[in-house]
Short mmCIF file of C-alpha atoms in Angstrom, two decimals:
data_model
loop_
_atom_site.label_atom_id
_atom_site.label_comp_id
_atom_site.label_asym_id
_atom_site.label_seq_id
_atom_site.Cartn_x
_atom_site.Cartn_y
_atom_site.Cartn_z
CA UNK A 16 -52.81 46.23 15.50
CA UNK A 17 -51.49 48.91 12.64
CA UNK A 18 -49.89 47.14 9.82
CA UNK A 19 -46.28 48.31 8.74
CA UNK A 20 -46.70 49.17 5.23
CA UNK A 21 -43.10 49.65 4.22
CA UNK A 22 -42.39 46.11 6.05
CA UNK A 23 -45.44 44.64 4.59
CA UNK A 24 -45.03 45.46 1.05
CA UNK A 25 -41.17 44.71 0.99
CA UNK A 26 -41.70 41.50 2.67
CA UNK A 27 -44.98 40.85 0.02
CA UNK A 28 -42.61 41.84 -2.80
CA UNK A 29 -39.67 39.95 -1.65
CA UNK A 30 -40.60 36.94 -0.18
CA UNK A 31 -43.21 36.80 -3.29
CA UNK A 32 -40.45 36.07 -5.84
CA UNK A 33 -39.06 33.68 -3.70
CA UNK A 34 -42.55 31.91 -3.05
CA UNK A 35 -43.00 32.63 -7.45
CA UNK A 36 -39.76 30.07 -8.40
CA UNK A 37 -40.66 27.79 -5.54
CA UNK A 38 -44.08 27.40 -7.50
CA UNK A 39 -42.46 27.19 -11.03
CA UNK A 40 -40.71 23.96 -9.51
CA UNK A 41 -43.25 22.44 -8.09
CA UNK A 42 -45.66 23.11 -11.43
CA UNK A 43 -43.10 21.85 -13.94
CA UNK A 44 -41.95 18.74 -11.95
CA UNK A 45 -45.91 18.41 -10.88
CA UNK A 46 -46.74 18.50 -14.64
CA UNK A 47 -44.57 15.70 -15.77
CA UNK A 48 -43.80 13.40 -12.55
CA UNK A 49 -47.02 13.49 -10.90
CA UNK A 50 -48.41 16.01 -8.26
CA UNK A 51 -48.55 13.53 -5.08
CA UNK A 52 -44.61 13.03 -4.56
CA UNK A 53 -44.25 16.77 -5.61
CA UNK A 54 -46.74 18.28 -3.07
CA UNK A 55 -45.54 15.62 -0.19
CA UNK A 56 -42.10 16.98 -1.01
CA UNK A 57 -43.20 20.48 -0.84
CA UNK A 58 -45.20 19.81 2.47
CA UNK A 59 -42.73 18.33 3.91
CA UNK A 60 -40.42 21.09 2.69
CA UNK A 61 -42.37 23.81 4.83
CA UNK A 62 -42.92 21.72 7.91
CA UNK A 63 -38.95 21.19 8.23
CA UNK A 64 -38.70 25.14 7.88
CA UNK A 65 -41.81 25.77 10.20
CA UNK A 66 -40.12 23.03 12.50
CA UNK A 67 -36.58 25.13 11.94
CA UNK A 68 -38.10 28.57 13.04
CA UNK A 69 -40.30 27.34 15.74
CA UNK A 70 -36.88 26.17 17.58
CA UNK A 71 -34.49 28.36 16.56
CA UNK A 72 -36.60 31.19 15.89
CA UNK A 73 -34.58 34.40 14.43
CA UNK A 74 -31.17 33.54 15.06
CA UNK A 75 -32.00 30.87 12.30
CA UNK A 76 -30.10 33.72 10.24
CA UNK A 77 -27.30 33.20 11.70
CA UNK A 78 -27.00 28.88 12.12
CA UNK A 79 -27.71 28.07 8.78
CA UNK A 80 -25.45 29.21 5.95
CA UNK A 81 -28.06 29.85 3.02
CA UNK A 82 -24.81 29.62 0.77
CA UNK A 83 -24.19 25.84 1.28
CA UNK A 84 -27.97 24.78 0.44
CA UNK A 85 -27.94 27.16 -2.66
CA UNK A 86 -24.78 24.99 -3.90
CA UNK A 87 -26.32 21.61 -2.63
CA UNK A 88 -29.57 22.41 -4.54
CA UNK A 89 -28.11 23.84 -7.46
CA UNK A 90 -25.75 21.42 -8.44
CA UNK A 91 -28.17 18.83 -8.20
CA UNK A 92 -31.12 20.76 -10.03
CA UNK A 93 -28.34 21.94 -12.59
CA UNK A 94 -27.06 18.47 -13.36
CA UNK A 95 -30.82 16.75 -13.48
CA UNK A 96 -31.77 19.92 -15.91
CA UNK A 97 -28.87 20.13 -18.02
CA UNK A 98 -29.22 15.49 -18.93
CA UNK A 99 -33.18 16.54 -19.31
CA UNK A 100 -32.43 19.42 -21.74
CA UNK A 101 -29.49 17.53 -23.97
CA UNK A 102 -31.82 14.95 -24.19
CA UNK A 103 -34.38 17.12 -25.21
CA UNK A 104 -32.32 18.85 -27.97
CA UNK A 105 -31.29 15.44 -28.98
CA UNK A 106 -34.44 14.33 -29.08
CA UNK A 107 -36.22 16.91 -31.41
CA UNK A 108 -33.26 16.95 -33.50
CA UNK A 109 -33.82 13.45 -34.56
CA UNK A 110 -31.02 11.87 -33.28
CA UNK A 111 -33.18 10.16 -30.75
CA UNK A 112 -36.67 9.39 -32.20
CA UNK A 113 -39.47 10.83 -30.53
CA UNK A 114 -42.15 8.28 -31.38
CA UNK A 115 -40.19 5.65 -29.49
CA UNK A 116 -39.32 7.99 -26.06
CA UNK A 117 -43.41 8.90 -26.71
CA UNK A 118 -44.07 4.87 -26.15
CA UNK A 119 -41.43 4.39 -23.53
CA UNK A 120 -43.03 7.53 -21.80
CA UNK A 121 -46.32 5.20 -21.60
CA UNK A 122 -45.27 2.28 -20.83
CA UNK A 123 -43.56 3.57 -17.54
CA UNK A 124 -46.40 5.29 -16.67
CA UNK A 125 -48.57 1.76 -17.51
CA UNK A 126 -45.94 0.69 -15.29
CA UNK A 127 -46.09 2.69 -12.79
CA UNK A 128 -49.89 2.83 -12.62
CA UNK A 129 -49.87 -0.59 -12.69
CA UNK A 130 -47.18 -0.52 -9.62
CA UNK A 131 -49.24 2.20 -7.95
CA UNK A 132 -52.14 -0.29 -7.42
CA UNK A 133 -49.67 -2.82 -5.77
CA UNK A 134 -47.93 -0.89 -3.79
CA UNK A 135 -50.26 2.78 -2.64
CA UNK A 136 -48.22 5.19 -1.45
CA UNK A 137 -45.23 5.01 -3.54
CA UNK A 138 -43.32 8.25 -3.90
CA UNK A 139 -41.54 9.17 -6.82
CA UNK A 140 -37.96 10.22 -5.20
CA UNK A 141 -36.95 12.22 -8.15
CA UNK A 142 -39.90 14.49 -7.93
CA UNK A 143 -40.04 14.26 -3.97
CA UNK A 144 -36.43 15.21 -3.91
CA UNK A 145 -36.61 17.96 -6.43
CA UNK A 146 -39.46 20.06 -4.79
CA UNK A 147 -38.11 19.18 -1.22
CA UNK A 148 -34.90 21.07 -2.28
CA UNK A 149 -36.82 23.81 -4.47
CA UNK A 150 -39.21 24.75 -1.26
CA UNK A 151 -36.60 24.17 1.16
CA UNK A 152 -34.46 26.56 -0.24
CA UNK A 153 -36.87 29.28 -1.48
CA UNK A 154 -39.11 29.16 1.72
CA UNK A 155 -34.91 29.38 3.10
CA UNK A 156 -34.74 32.69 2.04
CA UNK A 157 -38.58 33.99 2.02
CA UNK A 158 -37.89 33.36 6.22
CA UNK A 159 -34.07 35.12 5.94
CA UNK A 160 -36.43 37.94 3.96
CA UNK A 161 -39.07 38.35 6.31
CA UNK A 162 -36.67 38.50 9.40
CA UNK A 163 -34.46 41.36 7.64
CA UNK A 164 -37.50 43.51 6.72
CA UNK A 165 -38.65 42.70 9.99
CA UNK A 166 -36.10 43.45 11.99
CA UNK A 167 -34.98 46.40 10.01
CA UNK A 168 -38.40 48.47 10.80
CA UNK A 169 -38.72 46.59 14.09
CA UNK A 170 -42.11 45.25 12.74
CA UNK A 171 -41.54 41.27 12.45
CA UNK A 172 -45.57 40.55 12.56
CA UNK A 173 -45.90 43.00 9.32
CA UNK A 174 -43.19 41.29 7.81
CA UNK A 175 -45.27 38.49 8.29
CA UNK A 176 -48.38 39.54 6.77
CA UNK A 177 -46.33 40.15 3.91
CA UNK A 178 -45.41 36.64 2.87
CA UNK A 179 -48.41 35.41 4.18
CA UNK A 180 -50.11 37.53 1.43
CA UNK A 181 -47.82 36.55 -1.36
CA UNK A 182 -48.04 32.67 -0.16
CA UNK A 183 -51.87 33.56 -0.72
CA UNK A 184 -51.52 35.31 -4.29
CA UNK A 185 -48.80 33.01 -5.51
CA UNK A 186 -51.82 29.76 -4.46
CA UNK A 187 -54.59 31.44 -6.47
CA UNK A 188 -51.29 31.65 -9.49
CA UNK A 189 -50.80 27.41 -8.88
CA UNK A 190 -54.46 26.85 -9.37
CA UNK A 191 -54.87 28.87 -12.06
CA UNK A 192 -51.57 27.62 -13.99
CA UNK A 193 -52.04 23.72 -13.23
CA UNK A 194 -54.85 23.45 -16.01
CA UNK A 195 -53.34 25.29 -18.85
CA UNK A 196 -49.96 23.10 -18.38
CA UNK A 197 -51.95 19.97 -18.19
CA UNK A 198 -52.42 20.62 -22.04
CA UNK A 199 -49.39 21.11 -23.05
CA UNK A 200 -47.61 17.85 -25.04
CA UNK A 201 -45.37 15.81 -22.98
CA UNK A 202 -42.20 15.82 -25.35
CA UNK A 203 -42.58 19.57 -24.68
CA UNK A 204 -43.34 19.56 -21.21
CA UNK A 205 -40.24 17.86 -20.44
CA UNK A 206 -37.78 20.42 -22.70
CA UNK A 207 -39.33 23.12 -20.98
CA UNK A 208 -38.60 21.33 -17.12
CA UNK A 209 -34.98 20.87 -18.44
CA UNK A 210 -34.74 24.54 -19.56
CA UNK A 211 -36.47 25.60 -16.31
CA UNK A 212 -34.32 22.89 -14.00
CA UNK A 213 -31.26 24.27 -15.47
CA UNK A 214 -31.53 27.65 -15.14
CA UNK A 215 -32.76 27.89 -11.05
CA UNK A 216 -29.92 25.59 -10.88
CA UNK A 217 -27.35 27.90 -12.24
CA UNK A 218 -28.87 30.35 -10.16
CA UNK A 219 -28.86 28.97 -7.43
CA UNK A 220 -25.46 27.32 -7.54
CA UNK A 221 -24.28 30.81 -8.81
CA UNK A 222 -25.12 32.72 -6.13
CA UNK A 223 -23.77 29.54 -3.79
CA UNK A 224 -20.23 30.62 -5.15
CA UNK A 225 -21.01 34.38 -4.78
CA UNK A 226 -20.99 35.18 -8.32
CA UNK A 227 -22.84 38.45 -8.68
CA UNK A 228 -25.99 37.70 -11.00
CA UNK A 229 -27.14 40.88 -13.32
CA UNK A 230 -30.26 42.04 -12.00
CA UNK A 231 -30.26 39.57 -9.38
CA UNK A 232 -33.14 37.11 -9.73
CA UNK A 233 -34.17 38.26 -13.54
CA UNK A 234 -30.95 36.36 -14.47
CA UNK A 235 -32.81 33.51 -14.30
CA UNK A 236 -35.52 34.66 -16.83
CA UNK A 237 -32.37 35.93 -19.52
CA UNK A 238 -30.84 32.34 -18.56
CA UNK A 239 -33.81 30.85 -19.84
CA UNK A 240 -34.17 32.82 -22.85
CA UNK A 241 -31.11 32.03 -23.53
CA UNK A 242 -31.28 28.33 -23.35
CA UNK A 243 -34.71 28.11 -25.38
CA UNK A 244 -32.78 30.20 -28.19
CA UNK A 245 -29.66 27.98 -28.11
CA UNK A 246 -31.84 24.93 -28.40
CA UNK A 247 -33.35 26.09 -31.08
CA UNK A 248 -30.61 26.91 -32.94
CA UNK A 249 -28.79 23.46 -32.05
CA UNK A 250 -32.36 21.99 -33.28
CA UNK A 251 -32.66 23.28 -36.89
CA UNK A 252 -28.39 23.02 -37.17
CA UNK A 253 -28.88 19.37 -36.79
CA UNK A 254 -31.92 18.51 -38.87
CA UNK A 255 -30.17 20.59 -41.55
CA UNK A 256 -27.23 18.91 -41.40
CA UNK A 257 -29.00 15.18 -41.15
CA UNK A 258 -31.46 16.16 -44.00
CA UNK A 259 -27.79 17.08 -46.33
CA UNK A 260 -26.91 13.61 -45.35
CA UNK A 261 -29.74 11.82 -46.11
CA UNK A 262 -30.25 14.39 -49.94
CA UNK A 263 -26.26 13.30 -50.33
CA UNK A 264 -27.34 9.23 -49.98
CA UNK A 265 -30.57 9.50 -51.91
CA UNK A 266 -28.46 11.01 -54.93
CA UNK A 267 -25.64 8.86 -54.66
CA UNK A 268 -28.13 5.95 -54.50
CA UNK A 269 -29.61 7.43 -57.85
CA UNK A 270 -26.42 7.98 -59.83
CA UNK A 271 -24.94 4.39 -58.74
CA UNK A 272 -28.37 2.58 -60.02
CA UNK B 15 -29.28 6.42 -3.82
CA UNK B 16 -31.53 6.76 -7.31
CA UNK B 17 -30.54 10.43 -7.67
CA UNK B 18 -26.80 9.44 -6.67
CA UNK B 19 -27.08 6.92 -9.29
CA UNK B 20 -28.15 8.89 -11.73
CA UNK B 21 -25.65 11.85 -11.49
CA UNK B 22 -22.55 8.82 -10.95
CA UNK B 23 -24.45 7.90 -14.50
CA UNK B 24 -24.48 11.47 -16.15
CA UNK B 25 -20.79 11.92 -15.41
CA UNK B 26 -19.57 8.84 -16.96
CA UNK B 27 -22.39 8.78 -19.89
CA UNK B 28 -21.68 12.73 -20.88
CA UNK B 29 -18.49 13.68 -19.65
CA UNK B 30 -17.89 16.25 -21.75
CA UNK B 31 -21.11 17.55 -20.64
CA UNK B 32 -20.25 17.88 -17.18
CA UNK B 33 -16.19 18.49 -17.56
CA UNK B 34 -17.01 21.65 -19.66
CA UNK B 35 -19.57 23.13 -16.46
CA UNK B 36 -17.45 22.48 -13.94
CA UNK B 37 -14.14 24.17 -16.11
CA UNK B 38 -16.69 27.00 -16.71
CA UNK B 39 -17.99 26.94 -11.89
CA UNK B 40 -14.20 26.63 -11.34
CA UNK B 41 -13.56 29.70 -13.68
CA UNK B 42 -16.54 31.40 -12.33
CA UNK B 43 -14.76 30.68 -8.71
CA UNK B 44 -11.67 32.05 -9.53
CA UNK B 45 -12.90 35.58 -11.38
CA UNK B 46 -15.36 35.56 -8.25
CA UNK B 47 -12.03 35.17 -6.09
CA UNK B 48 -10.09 37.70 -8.20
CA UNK B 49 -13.04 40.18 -7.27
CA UNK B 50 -15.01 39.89 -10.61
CA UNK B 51 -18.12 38.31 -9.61
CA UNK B 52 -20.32 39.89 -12.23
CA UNK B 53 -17.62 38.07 -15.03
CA UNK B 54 -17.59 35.07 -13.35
CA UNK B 55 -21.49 34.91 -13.23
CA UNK B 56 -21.33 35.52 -17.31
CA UNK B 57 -18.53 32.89 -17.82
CA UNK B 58 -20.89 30.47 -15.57
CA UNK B 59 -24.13 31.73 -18.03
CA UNK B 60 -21.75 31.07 -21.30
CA UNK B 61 -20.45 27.46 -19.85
CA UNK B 62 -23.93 26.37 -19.80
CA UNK B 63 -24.83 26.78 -23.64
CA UNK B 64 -20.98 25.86 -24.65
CA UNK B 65 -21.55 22.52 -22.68
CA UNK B 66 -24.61 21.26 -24.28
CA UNK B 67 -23.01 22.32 -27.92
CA UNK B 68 -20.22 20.05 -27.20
CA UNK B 69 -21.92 17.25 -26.24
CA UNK B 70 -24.67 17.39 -28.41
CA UNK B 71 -22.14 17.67 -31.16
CA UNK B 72 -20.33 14.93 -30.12
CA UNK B 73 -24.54 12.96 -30.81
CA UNK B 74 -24.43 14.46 -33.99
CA UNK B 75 -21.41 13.22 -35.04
CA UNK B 76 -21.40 9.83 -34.05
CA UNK B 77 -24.86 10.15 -36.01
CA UNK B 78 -23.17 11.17 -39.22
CA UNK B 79 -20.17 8.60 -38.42
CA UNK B 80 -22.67 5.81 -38.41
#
C-alpha cells in the first residue's frame, strides 16, 4: 500500500498540534493533581471518540457541532484557570502567604494519601474532568482533521498514518517532559497550570463564538505570554506598593516613639 | 456537582472577576456578529488581563484598607 504523502504530512502536522495541547493538559494537570485521575480521564477521553467513530464513522463531521464542545470546554477550563491564576498573583504578591497555602498544599495531600489507602480507586474529579474535556475536544478535531485531509486527496488510511505518527512523536514528548516538570516547585507549578488553563480556555471558548484568532492556534502561545507578563507586572506593583506601606508604618512608628 | 460548586463559588466569591469576562465574550459576540471577528478575538484577549487587574486590585486594596 503507497502512502499519500501530501495527506500524511498534513494530517501529521495538523492533527500533531492538536495531539501537542491535548498533552500540555494532561502534563500540567498530571503535574499538580496526580497522573491516575488525569490518564483515566484521558483514556476514557479516546475510547468515547474511538467508540464515536466506530458507529458513526465519517459523517461524525457532520452530527457533532465541534463549536458547542469548544464553548462547553472553554468556559469551564477558562473559569478553573482564571480562580487558579488570581490566586496565584495573589499569592506571590503577598497578599496571601505562601508558607501557609505551602502547608495546606501538604496536608491535603497527607489527606488524601491517607484517604487513598481507605478508599483505592478514588478519582480526583477535577483532574478527571479537566483532561476528559482537554482530550475529548482535541482528539474532536485531530478526527474532524484527519477526515478533511482524507477525504480531500481521497486517501483516508494516509490520513491516518499521519496522526498515528504524531500520537507516536507527541508520546516520546510526554515521557520526556514528565521528569523535568516533576522538579519544578509546586507554588510555581500551579501559576503556570492557571496561565496554561486560561489561555486553551480562551481559545477554545474563542473560537466556540467564532472569533477569528491571529495566527490561529499560536494565539494561544501570545495569550500566554501575555498573561505571564501581566502577572508579573501585577506581582512587583503590589509588593511595591505593600513594602511603601509597611516603610510609611515603620517611620511613623519611629517619629511617634 | 464539585466543579458546579466550585464555578457557583467563583461567581459569587470574585464577581468582578467573572462580570468583567463575560462584558469582554459578550463584546467579543457582538464585534464577531457585526463581522469583526479578528476585533472581537483582541477585545476577548484584552478582557482577560483587565479582569484579573480588577479583581486583584480590589485584594490589594482591602489589604491596604486593613
Amino acid at each position: 500500500m503507497l502512502l499519500n504523502g501530501f495527506a500524511f504530512g498534513a494530517s501529521f502536522l495538523g492533527a500533531g498540534v492538536e495531539f501537542v495541547e491535548a498533552l500540555t493538559i494532561i502534563l500540567a494537570v498530571g503535574s499538580i493533581r496526580g497522573w491516575k485521575s488525569v490518564l483515566t480521564g484521558a483514556a476514557v477521553a479516546i475510547i468515547t471518540l474511538g467508540v464515536l467513530v466506530a458507529i458513526i464513522g465519517v459523517p461524525l463531521v457532520r452530527v457533532i457541532h465541534v463549536s458547542w464542545v469548544q464553548i462547553l470546554v472553554g468556559l469551564f477550563m477558562l473559569l478553573f484557570g482564571i480562580r487558579w491564576l488570581r490566586k496565584a498573583i495573589l499569592r506571590y504578591a503577598g497578599l496571601k502567604s505562601l508558607h501557609d497555602e505551602a502547608a495546606a498544599y501538604q496536608k491535603e495531600v497527607d489527606r488524601q494519601k491517607n484517604a487513598g489507602e481507605v478508599k483505592h480507586g478514588k478519582i480526583d474529579s477535577f483532574a478527571f474532568t479537566t483532561t476528559f474535556a482537554g482530550t475529548f475536544l482535541e482528539g474532536l478535531e485531530a478526527i474532524f482533521i484527519v477526515i478533511a485531509f482524507g477525504l480531500s486527496q481521497h486517501a483516508i488510511p494516509s490520513s491516518i498514518w499521519g496522526a498515528v505518527a504524531a500520537v507516536v512523536v507527541v508520546l516520546i514528548l510526554g515521557f520526556a517532559l514528565r521528569a523535568p516538570l516533576a522538579r519544578i516547585p509546586e507554588n510555581t507549578l500551579k501559576f503556570i497550570v492557571g496561565v496554561m488553563l486560561t489561555s486553551f480556555g480562551a481559545f477554545w471558548l474563542g473560537e466556540g463564538l467564532h472569533v477569528k484568532w491571529p495566527q490561529k492556534d499560536l494565539s494561544i502561545v501570545y495569550m500566554i505570554v501575555t498573561l505571564l507578563v501581566f502577572a508579573w507586572f501585577q506581582v512587583r506593583r503590589f509588593r511595591n506598593r505593600l513594602s511603601d506601606r509597611q516603610n510609611a508604618k515603620t517611620t511613623s512608628t519611629g517619629v511617634s516613639s | 456537582m464539585k466543579a458546579i460548586k466550585v464555578l457557583v463559588g467563583l461567581v459569587f466569591d470574585d464577581w468582578r472577576l467573572v462580570t468583567t469576562l463575560l462584558i469582554g465574550i459578550i463584546v467579543a459576540l457582538l464585534l464577531v456578529a457585526a463581522h469583526a471577528a479578528l476585533l472581537g478575538a483582541i477585545a476577548f484577549w484584552i478582557a482577560l488581563p483587565v479582569s484579573l487587574w480588577i479583581s486583584t486590585d480590589a485584594e490589594l486594596k482591602k489589604k491596604l484598607k486593613s
